CSV table of C-alpha atoms in Angstrom, one decimal:
chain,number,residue,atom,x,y,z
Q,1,UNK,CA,-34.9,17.8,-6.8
Q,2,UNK,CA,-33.2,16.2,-9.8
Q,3,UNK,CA,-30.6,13.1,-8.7
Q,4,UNK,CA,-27.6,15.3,-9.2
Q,5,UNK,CA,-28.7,17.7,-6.5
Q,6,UNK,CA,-30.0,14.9,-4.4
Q,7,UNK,CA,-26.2,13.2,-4.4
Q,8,UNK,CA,-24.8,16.5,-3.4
Q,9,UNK,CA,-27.0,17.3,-0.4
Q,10,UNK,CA,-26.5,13.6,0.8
Q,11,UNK,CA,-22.8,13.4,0.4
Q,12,UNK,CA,-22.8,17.2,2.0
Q,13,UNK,CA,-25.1,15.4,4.9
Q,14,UNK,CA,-22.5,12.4,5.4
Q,15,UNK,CA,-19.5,15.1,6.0
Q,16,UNK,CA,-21.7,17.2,8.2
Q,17,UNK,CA,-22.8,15.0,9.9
Q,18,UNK,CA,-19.6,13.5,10.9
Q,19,UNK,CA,-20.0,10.2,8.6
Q,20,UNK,CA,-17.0,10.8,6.4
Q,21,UNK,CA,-14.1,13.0,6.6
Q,22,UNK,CA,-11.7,14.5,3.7
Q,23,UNK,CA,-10.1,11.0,2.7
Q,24,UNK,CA,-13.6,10.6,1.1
Q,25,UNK,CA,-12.6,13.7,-0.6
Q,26,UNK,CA,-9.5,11.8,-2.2
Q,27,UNK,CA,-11.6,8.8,-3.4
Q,28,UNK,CA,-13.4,11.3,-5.5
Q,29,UNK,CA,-10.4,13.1,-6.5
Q,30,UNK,CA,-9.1,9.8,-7.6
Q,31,UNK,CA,-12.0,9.2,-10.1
Q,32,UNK,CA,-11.9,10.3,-13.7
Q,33,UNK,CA,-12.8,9.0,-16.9
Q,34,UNK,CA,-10.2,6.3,-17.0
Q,35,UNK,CA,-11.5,5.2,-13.6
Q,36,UNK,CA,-15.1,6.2,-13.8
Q,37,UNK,CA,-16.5,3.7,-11.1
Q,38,UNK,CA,-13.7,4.1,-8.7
Q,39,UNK,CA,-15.4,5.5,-5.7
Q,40,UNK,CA,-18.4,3.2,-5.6
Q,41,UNK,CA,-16.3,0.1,-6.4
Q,42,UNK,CA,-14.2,1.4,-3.1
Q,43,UNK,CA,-16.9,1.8,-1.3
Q,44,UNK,CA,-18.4,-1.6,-2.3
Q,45,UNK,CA,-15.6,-3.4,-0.9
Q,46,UNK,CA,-15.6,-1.6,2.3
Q,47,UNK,CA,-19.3,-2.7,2.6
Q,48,UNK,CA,-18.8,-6.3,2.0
Q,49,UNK,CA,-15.4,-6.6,4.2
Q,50,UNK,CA,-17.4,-4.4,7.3
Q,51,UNK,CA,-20.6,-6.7,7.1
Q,52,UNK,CA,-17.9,-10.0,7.3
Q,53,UNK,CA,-15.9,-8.2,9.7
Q,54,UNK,CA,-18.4,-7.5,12.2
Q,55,UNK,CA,-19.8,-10.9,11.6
Q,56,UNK,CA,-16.5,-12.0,12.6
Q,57,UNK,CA,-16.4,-9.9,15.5
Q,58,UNK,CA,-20.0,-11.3,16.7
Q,59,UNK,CA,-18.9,-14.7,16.7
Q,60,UNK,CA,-15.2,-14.0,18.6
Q,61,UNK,CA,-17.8,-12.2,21.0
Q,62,UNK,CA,-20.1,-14.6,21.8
Q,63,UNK,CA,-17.4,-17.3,23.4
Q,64,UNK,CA,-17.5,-18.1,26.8
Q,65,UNK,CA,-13.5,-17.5,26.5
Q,66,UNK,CA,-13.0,-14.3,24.4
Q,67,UNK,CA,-9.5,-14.2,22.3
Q,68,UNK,CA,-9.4,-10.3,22.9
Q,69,UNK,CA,-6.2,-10.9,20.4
Q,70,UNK,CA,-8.0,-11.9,17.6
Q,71,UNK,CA,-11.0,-9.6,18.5
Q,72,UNK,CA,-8.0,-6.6,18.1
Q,73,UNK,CA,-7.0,-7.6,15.1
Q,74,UNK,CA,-10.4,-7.7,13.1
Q,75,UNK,CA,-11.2,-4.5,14.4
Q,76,UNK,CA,-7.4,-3.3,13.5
Q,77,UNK,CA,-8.8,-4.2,10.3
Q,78,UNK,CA,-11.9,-2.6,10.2
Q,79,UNK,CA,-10.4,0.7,11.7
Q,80,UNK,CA,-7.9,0.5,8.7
Q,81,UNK,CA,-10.7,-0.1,5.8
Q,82,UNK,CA,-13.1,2.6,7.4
Q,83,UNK,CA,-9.5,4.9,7.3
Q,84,UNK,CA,-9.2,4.5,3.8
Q,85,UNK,CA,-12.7,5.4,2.4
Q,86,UNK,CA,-13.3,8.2,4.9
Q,87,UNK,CA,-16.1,6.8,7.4
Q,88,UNK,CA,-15.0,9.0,9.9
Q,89,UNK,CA,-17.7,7.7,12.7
Q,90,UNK,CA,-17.0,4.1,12.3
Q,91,UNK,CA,-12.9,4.9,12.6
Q,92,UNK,CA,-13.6,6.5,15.8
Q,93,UNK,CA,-15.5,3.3,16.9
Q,94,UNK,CA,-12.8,1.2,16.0
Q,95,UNK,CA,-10.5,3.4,17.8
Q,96,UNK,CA,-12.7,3.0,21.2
Q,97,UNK,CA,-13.1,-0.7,20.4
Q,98,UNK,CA,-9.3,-1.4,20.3
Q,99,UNK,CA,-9.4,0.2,24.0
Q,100,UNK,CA,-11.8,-2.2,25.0
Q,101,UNK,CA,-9.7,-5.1,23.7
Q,102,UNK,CA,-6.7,-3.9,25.5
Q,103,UNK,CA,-8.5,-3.5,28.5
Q,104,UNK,CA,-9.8,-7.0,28.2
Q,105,UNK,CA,-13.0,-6.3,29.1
Q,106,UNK,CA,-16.4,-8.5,27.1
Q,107,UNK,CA,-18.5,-6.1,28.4
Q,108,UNK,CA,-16.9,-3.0,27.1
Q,109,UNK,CA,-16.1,-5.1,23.8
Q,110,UNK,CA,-20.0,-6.1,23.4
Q,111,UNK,CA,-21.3,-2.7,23.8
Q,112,UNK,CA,-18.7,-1.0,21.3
Q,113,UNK,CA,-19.7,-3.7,19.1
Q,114,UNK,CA,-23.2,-2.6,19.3
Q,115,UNK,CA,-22.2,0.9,18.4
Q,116,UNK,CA,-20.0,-0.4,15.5
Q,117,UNK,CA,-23.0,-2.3,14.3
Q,118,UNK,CA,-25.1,0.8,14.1
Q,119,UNK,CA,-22.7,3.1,12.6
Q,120,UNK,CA,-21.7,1.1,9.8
Q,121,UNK,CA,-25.2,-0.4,8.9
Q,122,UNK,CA,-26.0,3.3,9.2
Q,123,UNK,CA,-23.1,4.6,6.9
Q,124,UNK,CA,-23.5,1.5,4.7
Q,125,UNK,CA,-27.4,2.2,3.6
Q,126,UNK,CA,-26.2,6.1,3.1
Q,127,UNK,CA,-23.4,4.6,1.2
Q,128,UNK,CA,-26.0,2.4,-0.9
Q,129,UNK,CA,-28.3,5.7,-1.5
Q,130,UNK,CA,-25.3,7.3,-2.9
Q,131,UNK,CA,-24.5,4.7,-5.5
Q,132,UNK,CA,-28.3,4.4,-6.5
Q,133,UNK,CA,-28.5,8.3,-6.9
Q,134,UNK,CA,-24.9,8.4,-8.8
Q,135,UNK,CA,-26.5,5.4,-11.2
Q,136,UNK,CA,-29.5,7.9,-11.9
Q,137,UNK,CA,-26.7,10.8,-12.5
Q,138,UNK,CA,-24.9,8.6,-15.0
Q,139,UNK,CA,-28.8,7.6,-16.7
Q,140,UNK,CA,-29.1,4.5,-15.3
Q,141,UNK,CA,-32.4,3.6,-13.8
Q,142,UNK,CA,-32.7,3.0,-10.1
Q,143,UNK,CA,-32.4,-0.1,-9.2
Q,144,UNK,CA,-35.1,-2.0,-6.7
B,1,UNK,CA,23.9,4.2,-33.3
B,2,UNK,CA,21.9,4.8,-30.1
B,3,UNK,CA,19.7,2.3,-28.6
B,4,UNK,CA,16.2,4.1,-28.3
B,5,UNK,CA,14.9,2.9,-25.6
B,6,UNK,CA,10.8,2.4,-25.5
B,7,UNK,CA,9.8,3.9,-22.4
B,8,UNK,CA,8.4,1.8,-20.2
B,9,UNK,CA,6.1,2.7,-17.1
B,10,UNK,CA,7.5,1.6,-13.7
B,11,UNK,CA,6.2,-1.3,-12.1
B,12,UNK,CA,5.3,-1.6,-8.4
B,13,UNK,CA,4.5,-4.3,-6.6
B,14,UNK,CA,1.6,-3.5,-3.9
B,15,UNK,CA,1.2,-5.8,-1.3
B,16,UNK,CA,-2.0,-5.7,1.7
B,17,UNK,CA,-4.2,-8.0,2.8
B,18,UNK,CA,-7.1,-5.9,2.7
B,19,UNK,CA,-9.6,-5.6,0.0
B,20,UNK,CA,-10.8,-2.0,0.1
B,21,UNK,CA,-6.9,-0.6,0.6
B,22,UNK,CA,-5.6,-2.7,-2.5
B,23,UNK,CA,-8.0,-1.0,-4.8
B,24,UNK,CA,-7.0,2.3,-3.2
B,25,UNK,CA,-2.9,1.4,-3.3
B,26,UNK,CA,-3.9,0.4,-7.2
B,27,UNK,CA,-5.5,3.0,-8.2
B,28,UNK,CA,-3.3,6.2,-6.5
B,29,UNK,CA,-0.4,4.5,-8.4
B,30,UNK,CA,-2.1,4.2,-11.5
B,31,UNK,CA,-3.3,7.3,-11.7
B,32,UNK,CA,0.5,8.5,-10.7
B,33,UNK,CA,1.1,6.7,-13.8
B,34,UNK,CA,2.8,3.4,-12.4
B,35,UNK,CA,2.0,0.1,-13.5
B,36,UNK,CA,0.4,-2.2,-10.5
B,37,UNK,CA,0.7,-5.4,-9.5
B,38,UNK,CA,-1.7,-6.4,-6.0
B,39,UNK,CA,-1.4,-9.3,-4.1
B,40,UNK,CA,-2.9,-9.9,-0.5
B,41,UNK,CA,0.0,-11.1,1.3
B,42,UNK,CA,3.9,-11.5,1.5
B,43,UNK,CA,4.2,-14.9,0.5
B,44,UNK,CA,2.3,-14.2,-2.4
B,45,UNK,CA,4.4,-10.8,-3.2
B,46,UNK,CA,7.9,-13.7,-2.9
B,47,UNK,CA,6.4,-16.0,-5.0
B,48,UNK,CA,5.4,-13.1,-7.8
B,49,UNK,CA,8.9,-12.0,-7.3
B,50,UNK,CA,10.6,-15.5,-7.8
B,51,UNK,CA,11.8,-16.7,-4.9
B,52,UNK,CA,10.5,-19.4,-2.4
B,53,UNK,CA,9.7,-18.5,0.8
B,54,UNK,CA,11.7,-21.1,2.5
B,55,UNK,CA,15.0,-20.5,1.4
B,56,UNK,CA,14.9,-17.3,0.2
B,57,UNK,CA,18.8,-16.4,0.8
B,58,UNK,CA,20.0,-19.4,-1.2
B,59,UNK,CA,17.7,-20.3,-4.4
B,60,UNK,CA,16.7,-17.3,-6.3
B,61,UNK,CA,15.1,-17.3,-9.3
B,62,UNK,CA,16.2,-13.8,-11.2
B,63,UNK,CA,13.1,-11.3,-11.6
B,64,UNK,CA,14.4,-10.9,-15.0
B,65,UNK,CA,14.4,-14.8,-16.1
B,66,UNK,CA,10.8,-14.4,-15.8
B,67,UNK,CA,10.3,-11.5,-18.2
B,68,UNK,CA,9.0,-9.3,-15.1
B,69,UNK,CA,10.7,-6.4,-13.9
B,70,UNK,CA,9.3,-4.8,-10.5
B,71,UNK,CA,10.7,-1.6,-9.7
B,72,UNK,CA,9.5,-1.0,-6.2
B,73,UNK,CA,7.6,-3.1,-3.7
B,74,UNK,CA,5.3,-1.3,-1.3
B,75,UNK,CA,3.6,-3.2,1.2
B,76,UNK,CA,1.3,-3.0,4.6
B,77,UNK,CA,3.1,-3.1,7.7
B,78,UNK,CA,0.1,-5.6,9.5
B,79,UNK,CA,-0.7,-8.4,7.6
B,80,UNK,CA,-1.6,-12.3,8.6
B,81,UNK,CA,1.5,-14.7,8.7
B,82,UNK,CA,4.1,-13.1,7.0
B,83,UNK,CA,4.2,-9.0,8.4
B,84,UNK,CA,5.4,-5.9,5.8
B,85,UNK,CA,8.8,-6.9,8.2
B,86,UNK,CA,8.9,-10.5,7.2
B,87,UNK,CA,8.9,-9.4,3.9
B,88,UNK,CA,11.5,-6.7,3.7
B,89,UNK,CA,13.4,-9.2,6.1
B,90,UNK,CA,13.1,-11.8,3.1
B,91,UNK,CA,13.5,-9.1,0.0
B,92,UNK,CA,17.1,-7.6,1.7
B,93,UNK,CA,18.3,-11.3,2.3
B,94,UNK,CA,17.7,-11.8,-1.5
B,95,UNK,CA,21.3,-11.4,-3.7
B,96,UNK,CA,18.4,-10.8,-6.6
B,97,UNK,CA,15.8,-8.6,-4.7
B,98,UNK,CA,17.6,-6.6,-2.3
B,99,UNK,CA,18.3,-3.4,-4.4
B,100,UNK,CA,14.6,-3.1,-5.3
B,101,UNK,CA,13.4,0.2,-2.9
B,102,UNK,CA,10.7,-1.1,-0.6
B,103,UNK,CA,8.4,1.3,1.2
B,104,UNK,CA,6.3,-0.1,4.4
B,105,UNK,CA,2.8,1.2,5.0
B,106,UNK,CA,1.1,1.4,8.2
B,107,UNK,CA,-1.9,2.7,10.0
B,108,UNK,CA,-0.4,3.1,13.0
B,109,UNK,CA,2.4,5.9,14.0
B,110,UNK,CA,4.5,4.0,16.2
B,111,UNK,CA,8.5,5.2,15.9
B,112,UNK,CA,10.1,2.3,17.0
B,113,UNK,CA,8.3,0.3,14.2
B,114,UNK,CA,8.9,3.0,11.5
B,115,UNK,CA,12.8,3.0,12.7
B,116,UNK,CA,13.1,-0.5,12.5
B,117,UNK,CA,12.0,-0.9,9.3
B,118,UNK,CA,14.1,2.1,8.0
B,119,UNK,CA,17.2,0.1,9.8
B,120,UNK,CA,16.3,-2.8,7.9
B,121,UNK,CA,16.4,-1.0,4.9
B,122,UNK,CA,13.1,0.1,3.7
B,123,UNK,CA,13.7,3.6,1.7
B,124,UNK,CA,10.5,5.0,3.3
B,125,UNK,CA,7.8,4.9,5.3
B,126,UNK,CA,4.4,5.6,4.3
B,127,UNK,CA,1.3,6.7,7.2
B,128,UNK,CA,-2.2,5.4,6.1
B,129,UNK,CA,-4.1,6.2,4.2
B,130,UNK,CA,-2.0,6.6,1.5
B,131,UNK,CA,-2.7,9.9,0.1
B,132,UNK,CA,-2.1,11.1,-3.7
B,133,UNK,CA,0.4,13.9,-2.5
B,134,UNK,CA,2.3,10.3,-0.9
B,135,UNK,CA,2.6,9.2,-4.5
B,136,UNK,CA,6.0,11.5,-6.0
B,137,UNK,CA,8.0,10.4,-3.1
B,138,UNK,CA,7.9,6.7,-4.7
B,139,UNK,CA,10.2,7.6,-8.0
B,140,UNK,CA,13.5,9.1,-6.9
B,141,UNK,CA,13.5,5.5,-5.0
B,142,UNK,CA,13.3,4.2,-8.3
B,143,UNK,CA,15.3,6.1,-10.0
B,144,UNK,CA,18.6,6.0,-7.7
B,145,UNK,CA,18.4,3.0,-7.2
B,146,UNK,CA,18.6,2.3,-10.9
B,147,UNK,CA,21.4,4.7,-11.1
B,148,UNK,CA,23.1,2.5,-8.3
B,149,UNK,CA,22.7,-0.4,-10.7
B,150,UNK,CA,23.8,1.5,-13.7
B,151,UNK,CA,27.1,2.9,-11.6
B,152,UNK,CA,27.7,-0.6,-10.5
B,153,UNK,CA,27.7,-2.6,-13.8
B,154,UNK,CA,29.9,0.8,-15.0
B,155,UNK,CA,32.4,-0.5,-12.3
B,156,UNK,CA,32.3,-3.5,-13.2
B,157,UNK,CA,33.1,-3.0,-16.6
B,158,UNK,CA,36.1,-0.9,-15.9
B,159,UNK,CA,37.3,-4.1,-13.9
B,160,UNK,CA,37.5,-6.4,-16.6
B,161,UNK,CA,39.0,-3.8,-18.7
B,162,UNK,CA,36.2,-3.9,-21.5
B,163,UNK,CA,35.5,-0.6,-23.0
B,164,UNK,CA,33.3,1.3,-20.7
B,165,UNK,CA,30.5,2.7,-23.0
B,166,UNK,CA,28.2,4.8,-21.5
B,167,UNK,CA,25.3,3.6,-23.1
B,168,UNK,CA,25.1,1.1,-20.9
B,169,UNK,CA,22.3,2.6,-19.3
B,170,UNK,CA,19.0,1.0,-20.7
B,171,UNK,CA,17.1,4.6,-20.6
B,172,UNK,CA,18.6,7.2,-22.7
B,173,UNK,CA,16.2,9.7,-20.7
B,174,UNK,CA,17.7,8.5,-17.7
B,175,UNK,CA,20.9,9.1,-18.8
B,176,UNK,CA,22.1,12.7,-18.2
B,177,UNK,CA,20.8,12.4,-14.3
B,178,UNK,CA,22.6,9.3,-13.6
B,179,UNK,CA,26.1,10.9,-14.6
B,180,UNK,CA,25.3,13.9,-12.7
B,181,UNK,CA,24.0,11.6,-9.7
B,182,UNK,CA,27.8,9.5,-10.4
B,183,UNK,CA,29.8,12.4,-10.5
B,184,UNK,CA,28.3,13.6,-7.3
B,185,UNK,CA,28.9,10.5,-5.9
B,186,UNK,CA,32.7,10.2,-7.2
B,187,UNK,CA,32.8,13.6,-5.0
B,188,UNK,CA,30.8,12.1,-1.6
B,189,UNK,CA,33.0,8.7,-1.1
B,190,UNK,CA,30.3,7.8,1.2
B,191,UNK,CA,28.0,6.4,-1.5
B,192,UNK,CA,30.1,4.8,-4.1
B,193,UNK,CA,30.1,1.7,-1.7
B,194,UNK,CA,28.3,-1.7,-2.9
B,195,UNK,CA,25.0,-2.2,-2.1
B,196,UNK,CA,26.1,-4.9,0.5
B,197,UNK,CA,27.1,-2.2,2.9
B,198,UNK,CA,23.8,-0.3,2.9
B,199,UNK,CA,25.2,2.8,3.9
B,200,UNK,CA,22.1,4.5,3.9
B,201,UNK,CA,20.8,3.8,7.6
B,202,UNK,CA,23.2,3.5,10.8
């Protein structure tokens, strides 16, 4: 299967599969030849700001006192960057994490983090295959 | 002779404390063929814009004494320290700022925020994420409020009995809808008011 096709089942994976929704679609209707790196630069940032997010969120977490206020907002923030590039499963995350916050509960808070955890490491490495296979695409070599 | 005027793209000031959002806000108005300015936080956005954050309502430096025109701010709603509020607060306390159209962003669908803002006097209200379809609501901001400013200094000409020339208006393009816009508004009393009086939002 040449890269090309590989990208397209992957990327047709991620939206079956509940990973992204249609604001991914955007992203990609936003690159062009003026722009030609848009979407992974996007998705770039997302990565980086999730992985010091949730290390954030880890460390609010793991006080004896929890500052559910400043837990909300990081994942306020999280839910807003996985909005923007269309990681559908992590939003929805967010979404149940900001219920736990309210709620005030560690236990609920610890377990959602948990799922964030997963999700986004999960989206993330799908997120890294993409860029490797659009480098190929665009004749660069795979990197290691 | 007629001034030509070079045609120069808008320029709009973004303003969000998050990464990944920025580069999205940048790039939907650059591709809708504005020119961008980001910065991460409202502070930041005042002190691009001139003025210092402390006393905002009495020292302004003009926008234009720096060389840098900004045509419309639009900023996140939820930001550290100083909120997309603060900073429309700030903007519409400025005597230099205030008739630059501001547009508040937010991820969050709550209509008590979204109508306070409008009361304040943000010209619209934009649901994230910001989609490309999102994008043509931003110039007919720009453009009456340009045409406000046009109208105005035309008033103010009359006043001091110079000759009123109609070429006043910096953009000859611009021309022909802000006399139609100003004849309208001779017609509709309503909006021939100074900006002071914000008439838009009761």
């Amino acid at each position: 299967m040449s890269a090309a096709n590989q990208l397209a089942a992957l990327i047709a994976n991620m939206f079956a599969t509940g990973l992204l929704d249609d604001q991914f679609q955007q992203l990609q209707m936003l690159q062009d030849p003026s722009a030609p790196n848009f979407v992974s630069e996007v998705v770039t940032l997302f990565c980086h700001d999730g992985e010091r997010i949730i290390g954030e969120l880890a460390k609010l977490l793991d006080k004896p006192t929890v500052d559910f206020d400043r837990v909300d907002a990081f994942v306020h923030q999280l839910k807003g960057s996985s909005a923007s590039v269309g990681a559908l499963k992590v939003k929805n995350t967010c979404i149940q994490f900001r219920e736990f916050c309210q709620q005030k509960s560690k236990d609920g808070c610890l377990k959602t983090l948990e799922t964030v955890r997963i999700n986004f490491y999960e989206l993330r490495g799908k997120f890294q295959t993409m860029l490797q296979l659009e480098r190929q695409v665009n004749g660069f070599p795979p990197n290691n | 002779m007629a001034v030509v005027a070079t045609e120069r793209p808008f320029h709009v000031l973004a303003v969000d404390d998050s990464l990944p959002d920025r580069k999205l806000i940048e790039r939907l108005l650059k591709t809708s063929s504005f020119q961008v300015t980001t910065v991460d936080s409202g502070s930041k956005a005042l002190q691009f814009l001139g003025i210092h954050d402390d006393d905002a309502s009495t020292v302004s430096v003009h926008a234009h004494q720096l060389d840098i025109t900004v045509n419309l701010i639009i900023t996140d709603y939820c930001m550290p320290g100083m909120t997309g509020y603060d900073l429309l607060k700030k903007i519409k306390e400025s005597s230099s700022l205030r008739d630059i159209p501001v547009v508040i962003m937010s991820s969050e669908n709550i209509p008590s925020r979204i109508n306070r803002c409008l009361e304040e006097g943000a010209d619209e209200f934009f649901l994230k994420p910001v989609r490309l379809s999102d994008m043509s609501k931003l110039k007919p901001h720009i453009l009456k409020s340009r045409c406000r400013e046009h109208y105005q200094q035309e008033q103010q000409h009359q006043q001091s009995d110079s000759n009123s020339n109609s070429n006043d208006c910096s953009n000859p393009t611009n021309k022909s809808s802000c006399d139609s816009s100003r004849k309208r508004k001779a017609e509709d009393n309503g909006e021939i008011l100074p900006q002071k009086n914000r008439p838009r939002h009761s």
